[in-house]
Amino acid sequence: MPRWRLIAYVLLPFAAAYFIAHVFWVINSLITDTLTKEFELGAGDLGLLSSISFFAMMAVQLPLGSLLDRYGSRRVQSACLVIAAIGASVFAISSTFPFLVFGRTMMGLGMAITFAAGLKAIVSWFPNDQVAFANGLLVTLGSLGAVTATLPAGLLIDAIGWRVVFLGLAAATTLSAFAVIALVPELPSSRSPSRAPTSGSYRDILADRRFWTLAPLSAACVGTSWALQGLWAAQWLSEVDGYDRATVLRHLFVMAVALSLAATLLGSLVDRLRRRGISLEAQFGAAVLLMIVAELSLILRWSIPPYLSWSVIGMIGSTTTLSHTILPGYFRQEASGRANSALSLMHFSFAFAAQWSIGAIVGLWPMSAGKHPAGAYQIALAATLAMQVASFAWFVWPERWQLGVPRHPKNTRVDLLREKSRRPHSPYRVVRLEWLSRLADADAHLTNWRLAAIASVGICCALTILVLMRIGSGLL
C-alpha cells in the first residue's frame, strides 16, 4: 500500500482519536474554577475528579491490550470510542459530584487505548523503517489536542459554557468511532490477528528484566508530565506564581505547543541519532535529565522564565514516542499490543497516583485568601521528583541490582588477552578477538558514564533534600 494511503486510511483515523483523548485529559484544567464554585469542590476532590480517568485507563489496559492482539485495533478502538462519547454526555449533564466522577470514568475507559491502538495499527501496516516516523506523527497529531484544549477551548467555554463544549466533544468522539470503523481497512488474512494464544503473554512481558528497567522511569516522567499538564500546572501558575486566567492559558498553550513540537522532532530525529550511534535509551535518559532540571528550577524558584520550565515538562509527555519505540524491540510483533498496553498501564498508574497525591499533599495546608501556600505545591512536586530520581538511578545502572551477576562475565580484557595468546589465529578468529576487545573497551566506557550519571543523581538528591529542609524551616 502506498505511503499516503497508509497515512490517510490507517494513521489519521487513530490520530483523530488520540487528538480527542488529549482534549479530554487537558481540558479539565480550564474548568476547575467553575467546577469548584458550582459543586463546592476542594483540592482533594479536584485531584480525584481529574485522576479518576487515569485510574479507569489503568484498570482496563491489560485486558484491552489482549483484545488488541486478538481482534485488531480497528474493532476495539471504535467500540471504546462509543463508551467515551457516552461518558462525555453524562459529564455534560451532571448535576452532582458522583455523576461527574462517573462521566470522567467512562471517558477514561473509552480513551484508554487510543495510543496503544494507534501503535498496534502502525506496527501492523507500516514498514519497519517507517515505524518511528509514524509513531512520532501519531504523537504530534494527537498532542495538537492538548493545544486545542488550552486557549481555543478556553475561549469556546467562555462563549458557550463547559456543558455545551462537552456535548460537542461527545459528538466528535462518535464521529471518530465511525471514521475508524469505516476508513481503516481490515488486515490481510496473512497478517490479521490470530485468535489462538500467541507467545509474549503478559506473564512473559512482566517477567522481562528489560521491561522493568525502562517502565518505572518512563512512567515516573511521562505520568508526572500528564498529571501536571492535566491539572496542577494551571493551579501552580495561578496560586504560586499569581498569574491571572489569561496568563495561565498562555502558559498552558505554550506547554501544549512544546509537547506537539517535541513529538515532531523526536519522530524525525530518533532514527538519525540512532544511526549516529546514539541509542534510544541514551536519548530517553537525556530527556529525563532535562525534566529533572526543569522541576528543580520550579521548586527552587530559579530565575528561569516559567515558560521555559513548563515547556520542558510538557515536552516530556511526548517521550512516549521513545519508550514505545524502544519496547517493541524487546518482544515479538504479535505481542506488541500487550507490551504497549503494559507500558501504558505504568504511565496511567503513575499519572493517577501523581495527580491524586499532589492534591492530597496540597490539601494538607489550609487555604489563605483563597489560595494554598506555595510551599505546599513545592513539597508535592518534590515528592514526584524524588520518584523520578530513584527511577533514573535504576535505569542508568540496572545490572548492579541483579544479585551481583556481571553483564558480560567473559568479556574482560584479561580474559580476552589470555584467549588470544593460547589459541591459534585464523583470520576470522583474529577479527573476532579484536571485536571482543573493542566490546570490552565499550563496556568500560559505558560503566564510567553510568558512574558519572549516578553522581549526577546523587547531586540532584542532595539538592532536593536541601530544598525540603529549607521549605520546612520556612513553614515552621
PDB file of C-alpha atoms in Angstrom, residues 2 23 76 88 100 133 164 181 194 197 209 222 225 237 243 292 295 302 345 353 358 397 414 430 443:
ATOM      1  CA  PRO A   2       1.412   3.466  -0.888  1.00  0.00           C
ATOM      2  CA  VAL A  23      -8.543  17.190  24.738  1.00  0.00           C
ATOM      3  CA  VAL A  76     -11.530  -2.474  19.660  1.00  0.00           C
ATOM      4  CA  ALA A  88     -18.748  12.906  27.842  1.00  0.00           C
ATOM      5  CA  LEU A 100     -19.110  13.998  37.333  1.00  0.00           C
ATOM      6  CA  PHE A 133       8.370   8.253  11.872  1.00  0.00           C
ATOM      7  CA  VAL A 164     -22.158  22.542  25.620  1.00  0.00           C
ATOM      8  CA  ILE A 181     -14.617   1.502  11.560  1.00  0.00           C
ATOM      9  CA  SER A 194      -4.858 -14.725  15.458  1.00  0.00           C
ATOM     10  CA  PRO A 197      -2.874 -17.874  22.089  1.00  0.00           C
ATOM     11  CA  ARG A 209      14.095  -7.502  33.162  1.00  0.00           C
ATOM     12  CA  VAL A 222       5.515  10.770  31.418  1.00  0.00           C
ATOM     13  CA  SER A 225       4.041  15.409  32.832  1.00  0.00           C
ATOM     14  CA  LEU A 237       0.658  29.171  37.825  1.00  0.00           C
ATOM     15  CA  TYR A 243      -0.986  34.817  37.293  1.00  0.00           C
ATOM     16  CA  ILE A 292      14.621  16.919  36.380  1.00  0.00           C
ATOM     17  CA  GLU A 295      11.349  20.681  38.000  1.00  0.00           C
ATOM     18  CA  TRP A 302      15.393  29.794  39.998  1.00  0.00           C
ATOM     19  CA  LEU A 345      -0.595   0.831  32.320  1.00  0.00           C
ATOM     20  CA  ALA A 353      -1.094   8.486  41.622  1.00  0.00           C
ATOM     21  CA  ILE A 358      -0.429  16.166  44.647  1.00  0.00           C
ATOM     22  CA  TRP A 397      22.739   1.205  36.291  1.00  0.00           C
ATOM     23  CA  VAL A 414      42.391 -10.084  30.801  1.00  0.00           C
ATOM     24  CA  VAL A 430      41.692 -12.542  14.813  1.00  0.00           C
ATOM     25  CA  ASP A 443      31.688  -1.695  28.284  1.00  0.00           C
TER      26      ASP A 443
END
